[in-house]
Coordinates of C-alpha atoms and ligand atoms in Angstrom, one line a residue:
X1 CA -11.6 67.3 40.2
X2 CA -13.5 64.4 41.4
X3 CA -17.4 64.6 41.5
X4 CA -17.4 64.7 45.2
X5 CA -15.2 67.7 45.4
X6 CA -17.4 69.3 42.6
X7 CA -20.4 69.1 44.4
X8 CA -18.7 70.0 47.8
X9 CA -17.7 73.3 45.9
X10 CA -21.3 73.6 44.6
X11 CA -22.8 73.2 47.7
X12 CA -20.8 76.2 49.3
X13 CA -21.0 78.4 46.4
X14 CA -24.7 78.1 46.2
X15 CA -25.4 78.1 49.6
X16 CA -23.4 80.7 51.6
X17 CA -23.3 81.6 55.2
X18 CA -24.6 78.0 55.6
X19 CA -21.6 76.6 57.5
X20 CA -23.7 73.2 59.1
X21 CA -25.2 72.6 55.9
X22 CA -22.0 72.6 54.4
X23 CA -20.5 70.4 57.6
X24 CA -23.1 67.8 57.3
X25 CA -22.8 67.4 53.3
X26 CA -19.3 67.3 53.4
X27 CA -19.4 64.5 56.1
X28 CA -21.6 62.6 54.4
X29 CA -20.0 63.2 50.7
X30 CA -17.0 62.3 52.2
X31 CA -17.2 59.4 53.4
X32 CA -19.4 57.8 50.2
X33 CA -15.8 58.6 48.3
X34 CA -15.1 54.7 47.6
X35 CA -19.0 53.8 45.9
X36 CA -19.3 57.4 44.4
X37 CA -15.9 56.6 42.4
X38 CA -16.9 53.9 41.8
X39 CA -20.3 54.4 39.9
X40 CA -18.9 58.0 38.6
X41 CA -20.4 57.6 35.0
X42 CA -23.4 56.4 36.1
X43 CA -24.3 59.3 38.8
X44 CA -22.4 62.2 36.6
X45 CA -24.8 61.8 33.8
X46 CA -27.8 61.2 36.1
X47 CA -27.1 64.6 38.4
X48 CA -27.3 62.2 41.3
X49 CA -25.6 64.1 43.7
X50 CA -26.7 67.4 42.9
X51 CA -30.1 66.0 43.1
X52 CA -30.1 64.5 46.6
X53 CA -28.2 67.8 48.0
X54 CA -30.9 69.8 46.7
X55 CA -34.3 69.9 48.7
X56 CA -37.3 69.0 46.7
X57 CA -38.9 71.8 48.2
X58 CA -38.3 74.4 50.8
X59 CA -40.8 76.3 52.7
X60 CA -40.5 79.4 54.4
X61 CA -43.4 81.8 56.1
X62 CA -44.6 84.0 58.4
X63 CA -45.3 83.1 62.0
X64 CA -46.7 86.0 64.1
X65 CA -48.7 85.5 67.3
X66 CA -50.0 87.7 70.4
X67 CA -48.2 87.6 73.6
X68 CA -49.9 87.6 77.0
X69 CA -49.6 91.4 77.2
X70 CA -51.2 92.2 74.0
X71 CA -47.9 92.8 72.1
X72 CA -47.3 90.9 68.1
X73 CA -44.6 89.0 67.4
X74 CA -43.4 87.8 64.2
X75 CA -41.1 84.5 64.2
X76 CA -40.2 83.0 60.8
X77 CA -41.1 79.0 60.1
X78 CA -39.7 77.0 57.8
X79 CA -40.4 73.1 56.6
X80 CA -37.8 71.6 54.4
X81 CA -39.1 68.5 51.9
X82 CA -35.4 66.9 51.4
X83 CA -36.0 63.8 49.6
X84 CA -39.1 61.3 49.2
X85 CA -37.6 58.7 47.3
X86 CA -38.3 55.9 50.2
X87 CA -41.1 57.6 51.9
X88 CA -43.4 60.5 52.9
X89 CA -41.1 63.3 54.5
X90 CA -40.5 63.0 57.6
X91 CA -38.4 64.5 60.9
X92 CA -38.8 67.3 63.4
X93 CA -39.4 70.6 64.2
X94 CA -36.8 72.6 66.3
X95 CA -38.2 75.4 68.1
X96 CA -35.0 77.2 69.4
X97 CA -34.2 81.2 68.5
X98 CA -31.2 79.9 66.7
X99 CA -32.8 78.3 64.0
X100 CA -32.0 79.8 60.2
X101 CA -32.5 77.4 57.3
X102 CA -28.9 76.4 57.3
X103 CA -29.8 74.5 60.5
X104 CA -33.3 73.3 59.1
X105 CA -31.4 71.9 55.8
X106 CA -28.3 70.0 57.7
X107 CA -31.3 68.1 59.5
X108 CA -33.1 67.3 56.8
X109 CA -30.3 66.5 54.7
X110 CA -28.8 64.2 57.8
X111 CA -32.8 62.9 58.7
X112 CA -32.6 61.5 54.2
X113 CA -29.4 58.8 55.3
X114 CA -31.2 58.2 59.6
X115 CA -34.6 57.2 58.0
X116 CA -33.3 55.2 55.3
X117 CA -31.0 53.3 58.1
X118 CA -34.1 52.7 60.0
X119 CA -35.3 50.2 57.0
X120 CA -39.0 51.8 57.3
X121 CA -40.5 53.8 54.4
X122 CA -39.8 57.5 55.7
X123 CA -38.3 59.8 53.8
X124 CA -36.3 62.8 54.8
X125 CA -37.8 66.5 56.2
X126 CA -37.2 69.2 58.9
X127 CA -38.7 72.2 59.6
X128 CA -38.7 74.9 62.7
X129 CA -38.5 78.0 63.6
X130 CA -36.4 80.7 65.5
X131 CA -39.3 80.9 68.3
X132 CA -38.3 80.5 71.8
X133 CA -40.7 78.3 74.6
X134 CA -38.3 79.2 77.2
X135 CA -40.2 81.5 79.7
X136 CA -43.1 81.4 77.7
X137 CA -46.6 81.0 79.2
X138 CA -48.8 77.7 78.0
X139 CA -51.1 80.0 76.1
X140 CA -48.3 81.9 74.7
X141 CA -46.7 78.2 73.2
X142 CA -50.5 78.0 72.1
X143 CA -50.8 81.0 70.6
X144 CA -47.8 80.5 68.5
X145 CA -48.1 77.1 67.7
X146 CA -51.6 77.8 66.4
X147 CA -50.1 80.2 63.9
X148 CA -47.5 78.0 63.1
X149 CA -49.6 75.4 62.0
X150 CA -52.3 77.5 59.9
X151 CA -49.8 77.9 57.5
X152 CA -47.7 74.6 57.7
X153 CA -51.3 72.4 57.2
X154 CA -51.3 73.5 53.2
X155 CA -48.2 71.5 53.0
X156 CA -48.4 68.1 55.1
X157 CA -50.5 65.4 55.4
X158 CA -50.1 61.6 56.7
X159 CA -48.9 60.7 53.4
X160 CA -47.2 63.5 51.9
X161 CA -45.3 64.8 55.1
X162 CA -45.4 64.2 59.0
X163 CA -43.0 66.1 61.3
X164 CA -42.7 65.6 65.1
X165 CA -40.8 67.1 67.9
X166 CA -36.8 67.6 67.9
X167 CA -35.4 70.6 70.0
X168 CA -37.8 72.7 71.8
X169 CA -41.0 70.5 70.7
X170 CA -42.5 68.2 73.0
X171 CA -46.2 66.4 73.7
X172 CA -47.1 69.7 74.7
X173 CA -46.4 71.8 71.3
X174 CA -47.4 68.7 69.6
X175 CA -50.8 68.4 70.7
X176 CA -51.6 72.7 69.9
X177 CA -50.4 71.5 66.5
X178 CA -52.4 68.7 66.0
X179 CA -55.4 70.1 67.6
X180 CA -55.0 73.3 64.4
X181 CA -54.6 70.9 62.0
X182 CA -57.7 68.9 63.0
X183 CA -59.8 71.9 62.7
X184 CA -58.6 73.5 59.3
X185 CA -58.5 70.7 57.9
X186 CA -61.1 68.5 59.6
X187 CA -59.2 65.0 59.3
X188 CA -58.1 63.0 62.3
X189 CA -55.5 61.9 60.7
X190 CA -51.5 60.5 62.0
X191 CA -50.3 64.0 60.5
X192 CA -48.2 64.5 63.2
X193 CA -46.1 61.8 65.3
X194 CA -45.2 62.2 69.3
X195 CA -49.1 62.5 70.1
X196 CA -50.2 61.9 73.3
X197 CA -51.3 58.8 74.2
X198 CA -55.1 59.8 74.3
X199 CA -54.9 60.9 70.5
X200 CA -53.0 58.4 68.8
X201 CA -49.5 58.5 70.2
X202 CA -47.9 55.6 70.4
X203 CA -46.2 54.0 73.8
X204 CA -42.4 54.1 74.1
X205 CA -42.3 57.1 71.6
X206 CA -41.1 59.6 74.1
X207 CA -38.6 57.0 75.3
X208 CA -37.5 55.4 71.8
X209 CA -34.4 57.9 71.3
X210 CA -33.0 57.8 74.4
X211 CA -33.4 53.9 74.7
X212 CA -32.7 53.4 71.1
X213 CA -29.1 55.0 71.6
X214 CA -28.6 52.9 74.1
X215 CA -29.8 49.0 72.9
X216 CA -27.4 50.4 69.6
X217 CA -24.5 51.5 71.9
X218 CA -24.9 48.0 73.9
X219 CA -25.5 46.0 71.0
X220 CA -22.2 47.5 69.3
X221 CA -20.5 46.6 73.0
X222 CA -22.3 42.9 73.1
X223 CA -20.5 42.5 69.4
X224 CA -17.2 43.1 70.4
X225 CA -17.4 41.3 73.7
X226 CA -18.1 44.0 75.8
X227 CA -20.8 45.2 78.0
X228 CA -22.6 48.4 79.7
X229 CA -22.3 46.8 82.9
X230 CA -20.5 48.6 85.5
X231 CA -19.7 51.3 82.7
X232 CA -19.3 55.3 84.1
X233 CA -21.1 57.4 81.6
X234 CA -21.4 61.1 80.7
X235 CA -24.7 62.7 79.2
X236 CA -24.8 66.1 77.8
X237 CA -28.3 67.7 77.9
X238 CA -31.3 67.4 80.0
X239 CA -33.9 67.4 77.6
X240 CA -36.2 64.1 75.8
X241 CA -33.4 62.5 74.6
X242 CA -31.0 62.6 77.4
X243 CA -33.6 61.8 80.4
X244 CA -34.3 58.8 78.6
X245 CA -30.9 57.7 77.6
X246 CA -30.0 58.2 81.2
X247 CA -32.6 55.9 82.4
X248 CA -31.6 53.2 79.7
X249 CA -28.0 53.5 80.9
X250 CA -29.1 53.0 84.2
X251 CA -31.0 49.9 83.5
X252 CA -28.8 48.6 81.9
X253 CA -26.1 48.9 85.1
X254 CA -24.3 51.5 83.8
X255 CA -23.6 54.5 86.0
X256 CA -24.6 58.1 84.6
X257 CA -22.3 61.0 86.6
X258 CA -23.2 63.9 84.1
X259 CA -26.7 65.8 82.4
X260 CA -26.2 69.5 81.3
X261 CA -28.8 72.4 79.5
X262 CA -27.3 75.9 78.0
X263 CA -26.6 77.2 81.3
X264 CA -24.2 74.8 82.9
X265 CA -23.7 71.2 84.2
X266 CA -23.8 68.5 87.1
X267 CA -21.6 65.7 88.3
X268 CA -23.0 63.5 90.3
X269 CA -20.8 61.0 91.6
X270 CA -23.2 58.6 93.0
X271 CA -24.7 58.7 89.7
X272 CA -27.9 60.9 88.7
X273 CA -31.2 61.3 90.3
X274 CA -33.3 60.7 87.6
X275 CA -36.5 61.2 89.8
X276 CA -35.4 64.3 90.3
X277 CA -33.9 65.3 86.9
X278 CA -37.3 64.7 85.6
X279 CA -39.2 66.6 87.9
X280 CA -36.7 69.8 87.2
X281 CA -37.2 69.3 83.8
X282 CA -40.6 67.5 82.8
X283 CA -42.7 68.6 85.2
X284 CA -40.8 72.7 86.8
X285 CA -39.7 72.9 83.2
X286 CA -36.7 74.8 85.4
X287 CA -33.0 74.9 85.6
X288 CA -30.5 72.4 86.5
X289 CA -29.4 74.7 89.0
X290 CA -32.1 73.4 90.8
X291 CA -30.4 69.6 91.1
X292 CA -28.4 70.1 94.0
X293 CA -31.0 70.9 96.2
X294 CA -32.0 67.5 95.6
X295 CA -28.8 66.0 95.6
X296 CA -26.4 68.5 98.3
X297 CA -23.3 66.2 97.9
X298 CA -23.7 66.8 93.4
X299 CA -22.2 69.7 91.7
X300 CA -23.2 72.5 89.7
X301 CA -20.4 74.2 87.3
X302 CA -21.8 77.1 85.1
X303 CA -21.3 76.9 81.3
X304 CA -19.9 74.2 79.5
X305 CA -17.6 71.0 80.9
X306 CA -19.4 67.7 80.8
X307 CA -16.4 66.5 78.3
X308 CA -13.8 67.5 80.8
X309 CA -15.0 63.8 83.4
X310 CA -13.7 61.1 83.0
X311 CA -15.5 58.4 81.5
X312 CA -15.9 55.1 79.7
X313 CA -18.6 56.2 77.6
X314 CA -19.6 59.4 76.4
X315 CA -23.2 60.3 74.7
X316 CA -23.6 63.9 73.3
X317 CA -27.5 64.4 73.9
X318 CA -27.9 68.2 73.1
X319 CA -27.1 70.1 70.0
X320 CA -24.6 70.6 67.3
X321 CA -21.2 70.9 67.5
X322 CA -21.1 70.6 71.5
X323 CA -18.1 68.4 71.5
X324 CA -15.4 69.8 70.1
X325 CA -11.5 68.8 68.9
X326 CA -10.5 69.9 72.4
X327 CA -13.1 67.4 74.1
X328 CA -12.6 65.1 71.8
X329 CA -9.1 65.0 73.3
X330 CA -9.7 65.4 76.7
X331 CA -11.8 62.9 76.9
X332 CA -9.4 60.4 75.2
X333 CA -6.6 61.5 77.9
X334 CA -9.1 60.0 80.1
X335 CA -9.8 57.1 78.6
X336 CA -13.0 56.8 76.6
X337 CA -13.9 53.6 74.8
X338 CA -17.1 54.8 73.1
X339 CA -18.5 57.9 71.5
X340 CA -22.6 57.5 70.9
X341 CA -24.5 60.5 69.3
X342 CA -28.2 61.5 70.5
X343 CA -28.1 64.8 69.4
X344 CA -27.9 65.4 65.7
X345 CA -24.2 66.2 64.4
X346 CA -22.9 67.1 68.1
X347 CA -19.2 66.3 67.3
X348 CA -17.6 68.4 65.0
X349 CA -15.1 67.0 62.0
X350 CA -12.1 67.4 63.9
X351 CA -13.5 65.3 66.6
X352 CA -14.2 62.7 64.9
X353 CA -11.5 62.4 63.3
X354 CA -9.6 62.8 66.3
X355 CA -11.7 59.9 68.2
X356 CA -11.7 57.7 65.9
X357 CA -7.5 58.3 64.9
X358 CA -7.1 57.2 69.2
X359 CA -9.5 54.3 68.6
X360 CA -12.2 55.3 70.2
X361 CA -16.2 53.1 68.8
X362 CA -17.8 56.4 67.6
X363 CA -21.1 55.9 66.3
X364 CA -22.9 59.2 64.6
X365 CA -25.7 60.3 64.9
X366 CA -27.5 59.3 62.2
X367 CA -27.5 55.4 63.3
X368 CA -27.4 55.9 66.8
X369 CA -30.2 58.4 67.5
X370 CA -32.3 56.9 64.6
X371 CA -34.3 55.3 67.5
X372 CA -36.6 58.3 67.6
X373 CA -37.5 58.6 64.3
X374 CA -37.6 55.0 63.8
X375 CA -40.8 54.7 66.7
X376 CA -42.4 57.6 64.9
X377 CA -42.7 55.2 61.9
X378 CA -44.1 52.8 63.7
X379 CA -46.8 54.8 65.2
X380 CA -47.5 56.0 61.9
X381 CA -48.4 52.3 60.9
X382 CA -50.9 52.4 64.2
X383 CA -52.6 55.4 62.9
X384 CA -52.9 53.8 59.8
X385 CA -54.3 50.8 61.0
X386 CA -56.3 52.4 63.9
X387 CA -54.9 50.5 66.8
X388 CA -52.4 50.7 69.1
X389 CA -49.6 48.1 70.5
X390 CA -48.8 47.7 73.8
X391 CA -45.2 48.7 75.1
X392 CA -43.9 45.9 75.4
X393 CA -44.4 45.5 71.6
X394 CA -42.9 48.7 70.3
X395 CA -40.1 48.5 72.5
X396 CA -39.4 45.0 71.3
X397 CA -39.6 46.2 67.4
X398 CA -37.0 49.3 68.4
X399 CA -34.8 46.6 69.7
X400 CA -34.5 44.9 66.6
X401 CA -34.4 47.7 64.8
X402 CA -31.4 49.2 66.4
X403 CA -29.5 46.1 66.6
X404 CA -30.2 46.1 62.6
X405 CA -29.0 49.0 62.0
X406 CA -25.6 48.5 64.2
X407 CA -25.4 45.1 62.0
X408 CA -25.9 47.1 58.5
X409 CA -23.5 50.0 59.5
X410 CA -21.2 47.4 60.6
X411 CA -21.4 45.2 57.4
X412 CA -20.8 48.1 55.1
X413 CA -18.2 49.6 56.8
X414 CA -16.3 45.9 56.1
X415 CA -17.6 45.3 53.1
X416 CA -16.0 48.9 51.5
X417 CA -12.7 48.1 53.6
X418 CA -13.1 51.0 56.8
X419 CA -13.9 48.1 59.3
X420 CA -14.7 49.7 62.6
X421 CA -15.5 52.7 60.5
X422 CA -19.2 53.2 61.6
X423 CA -19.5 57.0 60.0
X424 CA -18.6 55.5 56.8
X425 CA -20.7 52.8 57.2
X426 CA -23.9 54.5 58.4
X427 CA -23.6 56.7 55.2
X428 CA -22.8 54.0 52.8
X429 CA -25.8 51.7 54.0
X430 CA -28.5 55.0 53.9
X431 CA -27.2 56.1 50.5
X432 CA -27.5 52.7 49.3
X433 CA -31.7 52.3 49.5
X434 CA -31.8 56.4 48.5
X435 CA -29.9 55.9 45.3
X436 CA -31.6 52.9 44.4
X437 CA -34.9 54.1 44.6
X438 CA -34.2 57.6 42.8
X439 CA -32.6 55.7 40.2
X440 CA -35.5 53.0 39.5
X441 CA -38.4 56.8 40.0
X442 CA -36.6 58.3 37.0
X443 CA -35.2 61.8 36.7
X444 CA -37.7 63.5 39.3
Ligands
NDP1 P1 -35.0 69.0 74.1 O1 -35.5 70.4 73.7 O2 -35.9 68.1 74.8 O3 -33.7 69.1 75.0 C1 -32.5 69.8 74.5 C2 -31.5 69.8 75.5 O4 -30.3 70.3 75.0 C3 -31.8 70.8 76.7 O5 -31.2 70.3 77.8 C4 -31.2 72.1 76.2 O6 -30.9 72.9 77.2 C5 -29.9 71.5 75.5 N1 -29.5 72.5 74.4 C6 -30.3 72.8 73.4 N2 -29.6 73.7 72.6 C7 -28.5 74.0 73.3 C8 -27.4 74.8 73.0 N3 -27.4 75.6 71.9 N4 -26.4 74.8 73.8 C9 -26.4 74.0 74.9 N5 -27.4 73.2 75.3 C10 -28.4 73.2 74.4 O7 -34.5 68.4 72.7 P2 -34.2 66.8 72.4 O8 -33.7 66.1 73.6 O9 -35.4 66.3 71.7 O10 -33.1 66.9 71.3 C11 -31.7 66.9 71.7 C12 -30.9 66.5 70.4 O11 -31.3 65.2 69.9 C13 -31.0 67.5 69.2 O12 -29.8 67.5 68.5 C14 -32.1 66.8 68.4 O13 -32.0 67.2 67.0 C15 -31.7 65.3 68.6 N6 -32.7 64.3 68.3 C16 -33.9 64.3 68.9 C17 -34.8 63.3 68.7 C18 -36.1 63.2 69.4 O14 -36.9 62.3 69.2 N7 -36.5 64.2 70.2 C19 -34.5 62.2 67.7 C20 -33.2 62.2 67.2 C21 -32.3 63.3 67.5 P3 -31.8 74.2 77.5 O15 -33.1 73.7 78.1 O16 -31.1 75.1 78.4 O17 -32.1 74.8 76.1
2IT2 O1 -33.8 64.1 64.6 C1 -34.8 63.3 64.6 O2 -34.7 62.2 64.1 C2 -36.0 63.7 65.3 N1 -36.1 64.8 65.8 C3 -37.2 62.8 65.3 C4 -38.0 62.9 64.0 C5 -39.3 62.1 64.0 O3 -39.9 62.3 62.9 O4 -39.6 61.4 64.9

């Protein structure tokens, strides 16, 4: 059996009722077939891979926290420390009642290959918990976050590990978490990243995922003689990373029909309001229900069904496994041309395979939403150096850095023989840097 297969075995024996761990290893494993056979003596006798699927730590605690009528509840928190060969740990926390540390560990094992990609020294983390801010009140989020963070402080720190927001967490949660950490631990310190702007966030942070999807989608488009230009889009989600991908598109002269949340969806033929969408969802924190009494002649389907318009461009901006074989497919009937991830691991296998089999430019998630985490790095470097650039400056370095990383993925995908391949090629070029510096750190 090869050593791939091994560990894909090992991974599901030793990890049951984990199904998107097991999804994102076996994508990843995968597709690094062709330089894991290749170097099979070499990372067989050094445990390689059964090294970086193992976290080197996991944390898991209590969370519990008083509700506005007096009443405890108890949440469960968790922080996974994946790998710190490159860099401190470093990736979200998801606050959303379906989080279980199957879900905590495919993000962190996926948030190991994204920062690597990003060429900054971050390495790979991803904690959360099962808490839901829906419907709750501001001191409720507070009260909770509080908790949260009396226990997580005893195992972060600006250099040892600095999460952020990812579902669920936003500058709101951020800032009860900071404000904890400041007081047990009495540092002001960049221990956090997505601050606000008043306590060391950096600009074009709450905009760098959305916008970073986009300058990689339309440098990948600019590459191949293309361009966004006059392009009809579809968005899924309404949340950081789709509001600001929408407004990217939309710069760019591309025309957004679609946005969604849990409940249901809108078209918008005219293309979306994205005054409006922002004030439903930034400011009401309400439903998208709520869109058509902005916009009468838009529509409002309940449940799912963004896939089902036609479109040149698609971007998944929500969760996991929200487009499906079947989507996959209806939206080649209809003619896609490109397939950009902003959520992490939104397609599933079979879509994937079925997108990129009908020659569709599918980038994953990894490379395409690494925007986000990418700015996060660079407001750690203002923290550290206790100033703060300008706009224009961060969004000029996330430019560069995306078209970099379209430019690596694209390279290795050639250079291995998959041209066009940009899964394989985002995973080659982040395993590269990972496995070299494990390899020169010694068995650790
Ligand atoms: P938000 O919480 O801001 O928004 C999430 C959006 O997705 C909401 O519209 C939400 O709808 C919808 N959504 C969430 N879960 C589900 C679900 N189970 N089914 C249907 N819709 C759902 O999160 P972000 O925009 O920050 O994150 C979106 C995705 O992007 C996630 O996969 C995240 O991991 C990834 N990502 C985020 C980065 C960041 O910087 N924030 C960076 C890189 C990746 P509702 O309000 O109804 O729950
Ligand atoms: O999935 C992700 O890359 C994020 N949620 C952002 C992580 C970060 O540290 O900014």
């Amino acid at each position: 059996m090869s050593y791939v297969d091994e560990i894909i075995d090992l991974v599901v024996k030793q990890n049951p009722n984990e199904p998107e761990f097991h999804q994102a290893v076996k994508e990843v494993l995968n597709s690094l077939r062709v330089v894991i056979d290749a170097n099979e003596e070499q990372f067989r006798r050094d445990a390689l891979l059964e090294r970086i699927v193992n976290p080197e730590r996991q944390i898991k605690f209590r969370v519990p926290w008083v509700d506005d009528k007096g009443q405890v509840h108890v949440n469960t928190g968790y922080r996974v420390q994946f790998n710190s060969a490159i860099g401190p740990y470093k990736g979200g926390i998801r606050l959303h009642p379906s989080v279980n540390l199957g879900i905590i560990k495919f993000l962190g094992f996926e948030q190991i290959f994204k920062n690597s990609l990003t060429g900054l020294p971050i390495g790979g983390g991803k904690g959360g918990s099962d808490f839901d801010p829906k419907g709750k009140s501001d001191r409720e989020v507070m009260a909770f976050c509080q908790s949260f963070m009396t226990e997580l402080c005893k195992y972060i720190g600006a250099d040892t590990d600095v999460p952020a927001g990812d579902i669920g967490t936003g500058a709101r949660e951020i800032g009860y978490m900071y404000g904890q950490y400041k007081r047990i631990k009495n540092v002001y310190e960049g221990v956090l990243t997505g601050k606000g702007l008043s306590y060391g966030g950096s600009l074009a942070r709450k905009q760098a995922t959305g916008y970073g999807l986009l300058y990689i989608t339309n440098e990948m488009l600019t590459t191949l003689g293309d361009t966004l230009q006059g392009k009809t889009v579809s968005v899924s989600g309404a949340g950081n990373v789709a509001i600001y991908a929408i407004e990217k598109a939309q710069q760019l002269g591309a025309k957004v029909v679609t946005a969604s949340d849990s409940n249901g969806w809108i078209y918008d033929p005219e293309g979306i309001d994205l005054a409006a969408l922002k004030e439903i969802k930034e400011v009401k924190r309400a439903r998208l229900t709520e869109y058509t009494s902005y916009r009468p002649n838009a529509e409002y389907h309940a449940g799912k069904g963004v896939w089902s318009v036609k479109v040149d461009i698609a971007l998944p901006c929500a969760t996991q496994n929200e487009l499906n074989l079947e989507d996959a497919m209806n939206l080649v009937e209809n003619g896609v041309q490109v397939v950009a991830e902003g959520a992490n691991m939104p397609s599933t296998a079979e879509a994937i395979e079925y997108l990129q089999k009908h020659n569709v430019r599918f980038l994953p998630g990894k490379a395409a939403n690494a925007g986000g985490v990418a700015t996060s790095a660079l407001e750690m470097s203002q923290n550290s150096e206790r100033l703060s650039w300008s706009f224009e400056e961060v969004d000029s370095k996330l430019q560069g850095i995306m078209k970099n990383i379209f430019h690596n993925i694209d390279a290795a995908s050639k250079k291995y023989g998959f041209e066009g391949n940009y899964v394989v090629g985002a995973n080659i070029a982040g395993f590269e840097k990972v496995v070299d510096a494990m390899t020169a750190q010694g068995i650790v």
